[in-house]
Amino acid sequence: MRRGKSEEKYVDVPGGSIYVRIWHPVEPPTSPPIVLLHDSLGCVALWREFPAQLSLSLGRTVVAYDRLGFGRSSERVERPSRRFIDEEAEIVFPSLCASLGLEAVVPFGHSVGGGMAIAIAAIHSRVKFCSSLIAESAQPFIEEQTINGIEAAKQYFSNPINMGKLTKYHGNKARWVLAAWTETWLDPEFRGWNLGCHLKEVQCPVLAIHGDNDEYGSVAFPNFIAGSASGHSLAVIMDRVGHVPHHEDPVKVMEIVKSFLAKVDGGSFVTVSS
């Protein structure tokens, strides 16, 4: 089976330069590209083979990028504000898409990236920017399980050997990456954060994927996402799967995504009229 080509580039956005990788399908695509948004410790490299497999399986262009401060993108010094999810949706993501000439997209976010995908679809709902969205292991609010999982991760990375795993992907930005996640989410003033208002504004079809063994949140998360979106929505709970379904069972995730997008493209799911 032939594989499509991939390319790398840097794109200037407000605040710096971001690293982007694009996977092209073998045949010219007829559907909007998927744009991957990584988790709190993630980057393009940590998606591993999933983007290439996704592009090949779906026949779509797949784009992934390192957020500012992560991976191969520009370094950041300041701690993210409590509006960092909205800021990504309002400022960086549209700038990236404009630079790449993307007029319609399917944001596919993992963990906090899923929250960003929801914010993107909500904030840009009036211009029909998102044809659909996929939220994998996303946190629409904060549970005790979320806090406990982050505290455990903070303890885990206090070991220099484990911290070295982050340094492999983020270089000298690794400590900022860890603090940006743990200190923001563990801040008592952040505990009331949630995506409820955004979900009410999401008009495109929504797929929420979640593992029943996710250490950062219960199945209440995907059910809340699917139940709160204004448009058509689907929650899929994967059995015996943790926080990273696309690594733990990539074949199943691609089957779920392929089925969902086929329904979107076939008109079974439609965007709500504004």
PDB file of C-alpha atoms in Angstrom:
ATOM      1  CA  MET A   1       0.000   0.000   0.000  1.00  0.00           C
ATOM      2  CA  ARG A   2       1.371   3.394  -0.997  1.00  0.00           C
ATOM      3  CA  ARG A   3       1.946   6.000   1.638  1.00  0.00           C
ATOM      4  CA  GLY A   4       1.385   9.715   1.211  1.00  0.00           C
ATOM      5  CA  LYS A   5       4.127  12.257   1.729  1.00  0.00           C
ATOM      6  CA  SER A   6       4.736  14.382   4.795  1.00  0.00           C
ATOM      7  CA  GLU A   7       6.355  17.770   5.137  1.00  0.00           C
ATOM      8  CA  GLU A   8       7.698  19.929   7.963  1.00  0.00           C
ATOM      9  CA  LYS A   9       7.640  23.673   8.320  1.00  0.00           C
ATOM     10  CA  TYR A  10       7.695  26.525  10.814  1.00  0.00           C
ATOM     11  CA  VAL A  11       4.849  29.021  10.920  1.00  0.00           C
ATOM     12  CA  ASP A  12       5.000  32.433  12.555  1.00  0.00           C
ATOM     13  CA  VAL A  13       2.104  33.137  14.924  1.00  0.00           C
ATOM     14  CA  PRO A  14       1.567  35.803  17.589  1.00  0.00           C
ATOM     15  CA  GLY A  15       4.143  35.058  20.278  1.00  0.00           C
ATOM     16  CA  GLY A  16       6.671  33.156  18.213  1.00  0.00           C
ATOM     17  CA  SER A  17       7.189  30.379  15.695  1.00  0.00           C
ATOM     18  CA  ILE A  18       5.505  26.966  15.811  1.00  0.00           C
ATOM     19  CA  TYR A  19       6.707  23.682  14.370  1.00  0.00           C
ATOM     20  CA  VAL A  20       4.213  22.001  12.032  1.00  0.00           C
ATOM     21  CA  ARG A  21       4.152  18.626  10.341  1.00  0.00           C
ATOM     22  CA  ILE A  22       1.673  17.764   7.592  1.00  0.00           C
ATOM     23  CA  TRP A  23       0.788  14.297   6.306  1.00  0.00           C
ATOM     24  CA  HIS A  24      -0.741  14.179   2.836  1.00  0.00           C
ATOM     25  CA  PRO A  25      -2.909  11.288   1.617  1.00  0.00           C
ATOM     26  CA  VAL A  26      -2.012   9.361  -1.528  1.00  0.00           C
ATOM     27  CA  GLU A  27      -4.961  10.778  -3.472  1.00  0.00           C
ATOM     28  CA  PRO A  28      -6.068  14.442  -3.393  1.00  0.00           C
ATOM     29  CA  PRO A  29      -8.435  14.829  -0.413  1.00  0.00           C
ATOM     30  CA  THR A  30     -12.037  15.907  -0.812  1.00  0.00           C
ATOM     31  CA  SER A  31     -12.789  16.410   2.891  1.00  0.00           C
ATOM     32  CA  PRO A  32     -11.456  18.998   5.380  1.00  0.00           C
ATOM     33  CA  PRO A  33      -8.087  18.238   6.989  1.00  0.00           C
ATOM     34  CA  ILE A  34      -7.749  16.978  10.539  1.00  0.00           C
ATOM     35  CA  VAL A  35      -5.680  19.214  12.819  1.00  0.00           C
ATOM     36  CA  LEU A  36      -4.251  17.465  15.886  1.00  0.00           C
ATOM     37  CA  LEU A  37      -3.950  19.317  19.203  1.00  0.00           C
ATOM     38  CA  HIS A  38      -1.651  17.633  21.693  1.00  0.00           C
ATOM     39  CA  ASP A  39      -1.998  17.109  25.441  1.00  0.00           C
ATOM     40  CA  SER A  40      -0.368  19.016  28.316  1.00  0.00           C
ATOM     41  CA  LEU A  41       3.011  17.274  27.994  1.00  0.00           C
ATOM     42  CA  GLY A  42       2.766  16.491  24.299  1.00  0.00           C
ATOM     43  CA  CYS A  43       4.233  17.558  20.986  1.00  0.00           C
ATOM     44  CA  VAL A  44       4.171  16.421  17.365  1.00  0.00           C
ATOM     45  CA  ALA A  45       6.726  13.660  17.950  1.00  0.00           C
ATOM     46  CA  LEU A  46       4.656  12.131  20.756  1.00  0.00           C
ATOM     47  CA  TRP A  47       1.773  11.408  18.354  1.00  0.00           C
ATOM     48  CA  ARG A  48       4.218   8.818  16.953  1.00  0.00           C
ATOM     49  CA  GLU A  49       2.815   6.933  13.936  1.00  0.00           C
ATOM     50  CA  PHE A  50      -0.799   7.867  14.575  1.00  0.00           C
ATOM     51  CA  PRO A  51      -1.022  10.907  12.224  1.00  0.00           C
ATOM     52  CA  ALA A  52       0.431   8.981   9.282  1.00  0.00           C
ATOM     53  CA  GLN A  53      -1.897   6.053   9.952  1.00  0.00           C
ATOM     54  CA  LEU A  54      -4.859   8.405  10.273  1.00  0.00           C
ATOM     55  CA  SER A  55      -4.084  10.127   6.974  1.00  0.00           C
ATOM     56  CA  LEU A  56      -3.668   6.801   5.195  1.00  0.00           C
ATOM     57  CA  SER A  57      -6.812   5.284   6.694  1.00  0.00           C
ATOM     58  CA  LEU A  58      -9.081   8.286   6.096  1.00  0.00           C
ATOM     59  CA  GLY A  59      -7.607   9.693   2.904  1.00  0.00           C
ATOM     60  CA  ARG A  60      -7.356  13.118   4.534  1.00  0.00           C
ATOM     61  CA  THR A  61      -4.606  15.600   5.151  1.00  0.00           C
ATOM     62  CA  VAL A  62      -3.523  15.522   8.802  1.00  0.00           C
ATOM     63  CA  VAL A  63      -1.763  18.464  10.448  1.00  0.00           C
ATOM     64  CA  ALA A  64      -0.053  18.449  13.850  1.00  0.00           C
ATOM     65  CA  TYR A  65       1.808  21.268  15.557  1.00  0.00           C
ATOM     66  CA  ASP A  66       3.777  21.976  18.716  1.00  0.00           C
ATOM     67  CA  ARG A  67       2.136  24.718  20.761  1.00  0.00           C
ATOM     68  CA  LEU A  68       4.301  27.644  21.777  1.00  0.00           C
ATOM     69  CA  GLY A  69       6.633  26.490  24.555  1.00  0.00           C
ATOM     70  CA  PHE A  70       6.497  22.828  23.506  1.00  0.00           C
ATOM     71  CA  GLY A  71       8.633  20.509  21.405  1.00  0.00           C
ATOM     72  CA  ARG A  72      10.350  22.322  18.547  1.00  0.00           C
ATOM     73  CA  SER A  73       8.338  25.545  18.769  1.00  0.00           C
ATOM     74  CA  SER A  74       9.480  28.839  20.305  1.00  0.00           C
ATOM     75  CA  GLU A  75      10.318  28.909  23.980  1.00  0.00           C
ATOM     76  CA  ARG A  76       7.989  30.578  26.484  1.00  0.00           C
ATOM     77  CA  VAL A  77       8.922  32.058  29.839  1.00  0.00           C
ATOM     78  CA  GLU A  78       5.680  33.225  31.396  1.00  0.00           C
ATOM     79  CA  ARG A  79       3.260  30.764  32.962  1.00  0.00           C
ATOM     80  CA  PRO A  80       0.077  30.280  30.893  1.00  0.00           C
ATOM     81  CA  SER A  81      -2.865  32.382  31.972  1.00  0.00           C
ATOM     82  CA  ARG A  82      -6.046  30.744  33.205  1.00  0.00           C
ATOM     83  CA  ARG A  83      -7.478  31.552  29.747  1.00  0.00           C
ATOM     84  CA  PHE A  84      -4.803  29.571  27.921  1.00  0.00           C
ATOM     85  CA  ILE A  85      -7.338  27.245  26.274  1.00  0.00           C
ATOM     86  CA  ASP A  86      -9.386  30.144  24.914  1.00  0.00           C
ATOM     87  CA  GLU A  87      -6.240  32.002  23.876  1.00  0.00           C
ATOM     88  CA  GLU A  88      -5.137  29.034  21.757  1.00  0.00           C
ATOM     89  CA  ALA A  89      -8.553  29.005  20.084  1.00  0.00           C
ATOM     90  CA  GLU A  90      -8.786  32.771  19.635  1.00  0.00           C
ATOM     91  CA  ILE A  91      -5.242  33.637  18.602  1.00  0.00           C
ATOM     92  CA  VAL A  92      -2.835  30.853  17.668  1.00  0.00           C
ATOM     93  CA  PHE A  93      -5.059  28.283  15.948  1.00  0.00           C
ATOM     94  CA  PRO A  94      -6.697  30.726  13.486  1.00  0.00           C
ATOM     95  CA  SER A  95      -3.309  32.245  12.685  1.00  0.00           C
ATOM     96  CA  LEU A  96      -1.888  28.792  11.959  1.00  0.00           C
ATOM     97  CA  CYS A  97      -4.806  27.831   9.732  1.00  0.00           C
ATOM     98  CA  ALA A  98      -4.659  31.137   7.848  1.00  0.00           C
ATOM     99  CA  SER A  99      -0.947  30.607   7.172  1.00  0.00           C
ATOM    100  CA  LEU A 100      -1.621  27.093   5.868  1.00  0.00           C
ATOM    101  CA  GLY A 101      -4.639  28.189   3.832  1.00  0.00           C
ATOM    102  CA  LEU A 102      -7.068  25.996   5.766  1.00  0.00           C
ATOM    103  CA  GLU A 103     -10.615  27.334   5.454  1.00  0.00           C
ATOM    104  CA  ALA A 104     -12.396  24.403   7.139  1.00  0.00           C
ATOM    105  CA  VAL A 105     -10.955  21.852   9.551  1.00  0.00           C
ATOM    106  CA  VAL A 106     -11.693  18.955  11.875  1.00  0.00           C
ATOM    107  CA  PRO A 107      -9.905  19.747  15.157  1.00  0.00           C
ATOM    108  CA  PHE A 108      -8.910  16.500  16.883  1.00  0.00           C
ATOM    109  CA  GLY A 109      -7.631  17.143  20.394  1.00  0.00           C
ATOM    110  CA  HIS A 110      -6.221  14.809  23.012  1.00  0.00           C
ATOM    111  CA  SER A 111      -6.691  15.649  26.717  1.00  0.00           C
ATOM    112  CA  VAL A 112      -6.354  19.446  27.090  1.00  0.00           C
ATOM    113  CA  GLY A 113      -6.080  19.500  23.314  1.00  0.00           C
ATOM    114  CA  GLY A 114      -9.627  18.148  23.289  1.00  0.00           C
ATOM    115  CA  GLY A 115     -10.696  21.123  25.377  1.00  0.00           C
ATOM    116  CA  MET A 116      -8.995  23.384  22.859  1.00  0.00           C
ATOM    117  CA  ALA A 117     -10.823  21.643  19.998  1.00  0.00           C
ATOM    118  CA  ILE A 118     -14.124  22.363  21.755  1.00  0.00           C
ATOM    119  CA  ALA A 119     -13.165  26.004  22.334  1.00  0.00           C
ATOM    120  CA  ILE A 120     -12.148  26.362  18.673  1.00  0.00           C
ATOM    121  CA  ALA A 121     -15.478  24.990  17.450  1.00  0.00           C
ATOM    122  CA  ALA A 122     -17.411  27.196  19.868  1.00  0.00           C
ATOM    123  CA  ILE A 123     -15.575  30.460  19.299  1.00  0.00           C
ATOM    124  CA  HIS A 124     -15.631  30.092  15.506  1.00  0.00           C
ATOM    125  CA  SER A 125     -19.081  28.504  15.221  1.00  0.00           C
ATOM    126  CA  ARG A 126     -20.635  31.446  13.368  1.00  0.00           C
ATOM    127  CA  VAL A 127     -18.250  31.112  10.430  1.00  0.00           C
ATOM    128  CA  LYS A 128     -18.653  27.325  10.157  1.00  0.00           C
ATOM    129  CA  PHE A 129     -14.882  26.916  10.518  1.00  0.00           C
ATOM    130  CA  CYS A 130     -15.166  23.398  11.976  1.00  0.00           C
ATOM    131  CA  SER A 131     -16.993  20.761   9.954  1.00  0.00           C
ATOM    132  CA  SER A 132     -16.872  18.479  13.019  1.00  0.00           C
ATOM    133  CA  LEU A 133     -14.656  17.946  16.046  1.00  0.00           C
ATOM    134  CA  ILE A 134     -13.108  15.029  17.897  1.00  0.00           C
ATOM    135  CA  ALA A 135     -12.260  15.195  21.592  1.00  0.00           C
ATOM    136  CA  GLU A 136     -10.217  12.293  22.951  1.00  0.00           C
ATOM    137  CA  SER A 137      -9.794  11.959  26.735  1.00  0.00           C
ATOM    138  CA  ALA A 138     -10.831  15.601  27.114  1.00  0.00           C
ATOM    139  CA  GLN A 139     -11.571  17.243  30.473  1.00  0.00           C
ATOM    140  CA  PRO A 140     -14.641  19.512  30.255  1.00  0.00           C
ATOM    141  CA  PHE A 141     -14.397  20.254  33.984  1.00  0.00           C
ATOM    142  CA  ILE A 142     -12.199  19.204  36.909  1.00  0.00           C
ATOM    143  CA  GLU A 143     -12.826  16.130  39.055  1.00  0.00           C
ATOM    144  CA  GLU A 144     -10.962  14.980  42.145  1.00  0.00           C
ATOM    145  CA  GLN A 145      -9.650  12.191  39.922  1.00  0.00           C
ATOM    146  CA  THR A 146      -8.143  14.856  37.661  1.00  0.00           C
ATOM    147  CA  ILE A 147      -6.341  16.516  40.561  1.00  0.00           C
ATOM    148  CA  ASN A 148      -5.139  13.208  41.977  1.00  0.00           C
ATOM    149  CA  GLY A 149      -3.798  12.141  38.604  1.00  0.00           C
ATOM    150  CA  ILE A 150      -1.887  15.394  38.116  1.00  0.00           C
ATOM    151  CA  GLU A 151      -0.431  15.263  41.623  1.00  0.00           C
ATOM    152  CA  ALA A 152       0.745  11.706  40.961  1.00  0.00           C
ATOM    153  CA  ALA A 153       2.325  12.807  37.670  1.00  0.00           C
ATOM    154  CA  LYS A 154       4.075  15.717  39.408  1.00  0.00           C
ATOM    155  CA  GLN A 155       5.566  13.286  41.889  1.00  0.00           C
ATOM    156  CA  TYR A 156       6.572  10.924  39.076  1.00  0.00           C
ATOM    157  CA  PHE A 157       8.506  13.646  37.249  1.00  0.00           C
ATOM    158  CA  SER A 158      10.309  14.702  40.422  1.00  0.00           C
ATOM    159  CA  ASN A 159      12.563  11.741  39.630  1.00  0.00           C
ATOM    160  CA  PRO A 160      15.352  13.024  37.324  1.00  0.00           C
ATOM    161  CA  ILE A 161      15.228   9.828  35.279  1.00  0.00           C
ATOM    162  CA  ASN A 162      11.561  10.355  34.514  1.00  0.00           C
ATOM    163  CA  MET A 163      12.102  14.050  33.897  1.00  0.00           C
ATOM    164  CA  GLY A 164      14.631  13.016  31.288  1.00  0.00           C
ATOM    165  CA  LYS A 165      11.786  11.519  29.260  1.00  0.00           C
ATOM    166  CA  LEU A 166      10.283  14.990  28.906  1.00  0.00           C
ATOM    167  CA  THR A 167      13.648  16.541  28.103  1.00  0.00           C
ATOM    168  CA  LYS A 168      13.997  14.102  25.188  1.00  0.00           C
ATOM    169  CA  TYR A 169      11.050  15.777  23.468  1.00  0.00           C
ATOM    170  CA  HIS A 170      11.097  19.333  24.841  1.00  0.00           C
ATOM    171  CA  GLY A 171      14.778  19.987  25.473  1.00  0.00           C
ATOM    172  CA  ASN A 172      15.457  22.878  27.836  1.00  0.00           C
ATOM    173  CA  LYS A 173      11.738  23.713  27.767  1.00  0.00           C
ATOM    174  CA  ALA A 174      10.826  20.534  29.669  1.00  0.00           C
ATOM    175  CA  ARG A 175      10.556  22.105  33.132  1.00  0.00           C
ATOM    176  CA  TRP A 176       8.373  24.896  31.766  1.00  0.00           C
ATOM    177  CA  VAL A 177       6.148  22.297  30.069  1.00  0.00           C
ATOM    178  CA  LEU A 178       5.690  20.362  33.304  1.00  0.00           C
ATOM    179  CA  ALA A 179       5.026  23.483  35.394  1.00  0.00           C
ATOM    180  CA  ALA A 180       2.639  24.883  32.785  1.00  0.00           C
ATOM    181  CA  TRP A 181       0.512  21.790  33.273  1.00  0.00           C
ATOM    182  CA  THR A 182       0.781  20.979  36.967  1.00  0.00           C
ATOM    183  CA  GLU A 183       0.866  24.486  38.444  1.00  0.00           C
ATOM    184  CA  THR A 184      -2.008  25.721  36.286  1.00  0.00           C
ATOM    185  CA  TRP A 185      -4.342  22.785  36.883  1.00  0.00           C
ATOM    186  CA  LEU A 186      -3.490  22.465  40.587  1.00  0.00           C
ATOM    187  CA  ASP A 187      -4.059  26.181  41.201  1.00  0.00           C
ATOM    188  CA  PRO A 188      -7.128  26.460  43.495  1.00  0.00           C
ATOM    189  CA  GLU A 189      -8.349  29.415  41.424  1.00  0.00           C
ATOM    190  CA  PHE A 190      -8.559  27.119  38.386  1.00  0.00           C
ATOM    191  CA  ARG A 191     -10.827  24.577  40.057  1.00  0.00           C
ATOM    192  CA  GLY A 192     -14.022  26.247  38.863  1.00  0.00           C
ATOM    193  CA  TRP A 193     -12.982  26.144  35.212  1.00  0.00           C
ATOM    194  CA  ASN A 194     -15.240  24.241  32.812  1.00  0.00           C
ATOM    195  CA  LEU A 195     -16.282  24.100  29.160  1.00  0.00           C
ATOM    196  CA  GLY A 196     -20.032  24.231  29.734  1.00  0.00           C
ATOM    197  CA  CYS A 197     -20.560  27.618  28.095  1.00  0.00           C
ATOM    198  CA  HIS A 198     -18.399  26.686  25.117  1.00  0.00           C
ATOM    199  CA  LEU A 199     -20.217  23.407  24.523  1.00  0.00           C
ATOM    200  CA  LYS A 200     -23.523  25.226  24.215  1.00  0.00           C
ATOM    201  CA  GLU A 201     -22.016  27.171  21.289  1.00  0.00           C
ATOM    202  CA  VAL A 202     -20.686  24.097  19.458  1.00  0.00           C
ATOM    203  CA  GLN A 203     -22.915  23.570  16.430  1.00  0.00           C
ATOM    204  CA  CYS A 204     -20.883  21.044  14.443  1.00  0.00           C
ATOM    205  CA  PRO A 205     -21.035  17.253  15.047  1.00  0.00           C
ATOM    206  CA  VAL A 206     -18.980  16.128  18.050  1.00  0.00           C
ATOM    207  CA  LEU A 207     -17.246  12.829  18.798  1.00  0.00           C
ATOM    208  CA  ALA A 208     -16.046  12.302  22.387  1.00  0.00           C
ATOM    209  CA  ILE A 209     -13.766   9.274  22.892  1.00  0.00           C
ATOM    210  CA  HIS A 210     -12.793   8.182  26.397  1.00  0.00           C
ATOM    211  CA  GLY A 211     -11.175   5.168  28.043  1.00  0.00           C
ATOM    212  CA  ASP A 212     -12.965   3.660  31.021  1.00  0.00           C
ATOM    213  CA  ASN A 213      -9.603   3.422  32.846  1.00  0.00           C
ATOM    214  CA  ASP A 214      -8.571   7.043  32.227  1.00  0.00           C
ATOM    215  CA  GLU A 215      -6.536   8.137  35.232  1.00  0.00           C
ATOM    216  CA  TYR A 216      -7.416  11.821  34.775  1.00  0.00           C
ATOM    217  CA  GLY A 217     -11.187  11.670  34.553  1.00  0.00           C
ATOM    218  CA  SER A 218     -14.263   9.472  34.658  1.00  0.00           C
ATOM    219  CA  VAL A 219     -16.726   8.634  31.888  1.00  0.00           C
ATOM    220  CA  ALA A 220     -18.739  11.596  33.159  1.00  0.00           C
ATOM    221  CA  PHE A 221     -16.435  13.665  30.928  1.00  0.00           C
ATOM    222  CA  PRO A 222     -17.446  12.312  27.494  1.00  0.00           C
ATOM    223  CA  ASN A 223     -21.073  12.072  28.575  1.00  0.00           C
ATOM    224  CA  PHE A 224     -21.020  15.738  29.613  1.00  0.00           C
ATOM    225  CA  ILE A 225     -19.429  16.742  26.304  1.00  0.00           C
ATOM    226  CA  ALA A 226     -21.933  14.802  24.213  1.00  0.00           C
ATOM    227  CA  GLY A 227     -24.867  15.898  26.347  1.00  0.00           C
ATOM    228  CA  SER A 228     -23.974  19.601  26.353  1.00  0.00           C
ATOM    229  CA  ALA A 229     -23.106  20.240  22.701  1.00  0.00           C
ATOM    230  CA  SER A 230     -25.785  21.992  20.666  1.00  0.00           C
ATOM    231  CA  GLY A 231     -25.274  19.883  17.553  1.00  0.00           C
ATOM    232  CA  HIS A 232     -25.240  16.137  16.936  1.00  0.00           C
ATOM    233  CA  SER A 233     -22.873  14.341  19.292  1.00  0.00           C
ATOM    234  CA  LEU A 234     -21.603  10.875  20.095  1.00  0.00           C
ATOM    235  CA  ALA A 235     -19.760   9.583  23.180  1.00  0.00           C
ATOM    236  CA  VAL A 236     -17.766   6.371  22.778  1.00  0.00           C
ATOM    237  CA  ILE A 237     -16.344   4.654  25.867  1.00  0.00           C
ATOM    238  CA  MET A 238     -13.460   2.279  25.169  1.00  0.00           C
ATOM    239  CA  ASP A 239     -13.182  -0.710  27.484  1.00  0.00           C
ATOM    240  CA  ARG A 240      -9.944  -1.351  29.388  1.00  0.00           C
ATOM    241  CA  VAL A 241      -8.302   1.753  27.934  1.00  0.00           C
ATOM    242  CA  GLY A 242      -6.574   4.561  29.813  1.00  0.00           C
ATOM    243  CA  HIS A 243      -5.766   8.175  29.027  1.00  0.00           C
ATOM    244  CA  VAL A 244      -4.132   7.691  25.614  1.00  0.00           C
ATOM    245  CA  PRO A 245      -6.476   5.603  23.446  1.00  0.00           C
ATOM    246  CA  HIS A 246      -4.647   6.454  20.198  1.00  0.00           C
ATOM    247  CA  HIS A 247      -1.543   4.716  21.571  1.00  0.00           C
ATOM    248  CA  GLU A 248      -3.241   1.945  23.511  1.00  0.00           C
ATOM    249  CA  ASP A 249      -5.589   0.859  20.708  1.00  0.00           C
ATOM    250  CA  PRO A 250      -4.914   2.962  17.596  1.00  0.00           C
ATOM    251  CA  VAL A 251      -6.754   0.598  15.257  1.00  0.00           C
ATOM    252  CA  LYS A 252      -9.958   0.871  17.277  1.00  0.00           C
ATOM    253  CA  VAL A 253      -9.650   4.655  17.556  1.00  0.00           C
ATOM    254  CA  MET A 254      -9.266   4.930  13.789  1.00  0.00           C
ATOM    255  CA  GLU A 255     -12.308   2.705  13.280  1.00  0.00           C
ATOM    256  CA  ILE A 256     -14.363   4.943  15.572  1.00  0.00           C
ATOM    257  CA  VAL A 257     -13.142   8.123  13.886  1.00  0.00           C
ATOM    258  CA  LYS A 258     -13.631   6.726  10.384  1.00  0.00           C
ATOM    259  CA  SER A 259     -17.210   5.687  11.136  1.00  0.00           C
ATOM    260  CA  PHE A 260     -18.014   9.074  12.679  1.00  0.00           C
ATOM    261  CA  LEU A 261     -16.556  11.112   9.818  1.00  0.00           C
ATOM    262  CA  ALA A 262     -18.289   8.905   7.228  1.00  0.00           C
ATOM    263  CA  LYS A 263     -21.600   9.847   8.852  1.00  0.00           C
ATOM    264  CA  VAL A 264     -20.617  13.523   8.852  1.00  0.00           C
ATOM    265  CA  ASP A 265     -19.595  13.412   5.190  1.00  0.00           C
ATOM    266  CA  GLY A 266     -22.690  11.414   4.312  1.00  0.00           C
ATOM    267  CA  GLY A 267     -25.019  13.947   5.903  1.00  0.00           C
ATOM    268  CA  SER A 268     -26.171  11.753   8.797  1.00  0.00           C
ATOM    269  CA  PHE A 269     -24.819  14.412  11.136  1.00  0.00           C
ATOM    270  CA  VAL A 270     -25.323  18.032  10.197  1.00  0.00           C
ATOM    271  CA  THR A 271     -24.195  21.377  11.532  1.00  0.00           C
ATOM    272  CA  VAL A 272     -26.867  23.289  13.444  1.00  0.00           C
ATOM    273  CA  SER A 273     -27.958  26.468  11.693  1.00  0.00           C
ATOM    274  CA  SER A 274     -27.053  29.644  13.515  1.00  0.00           C
TER     275      SER A 274
END
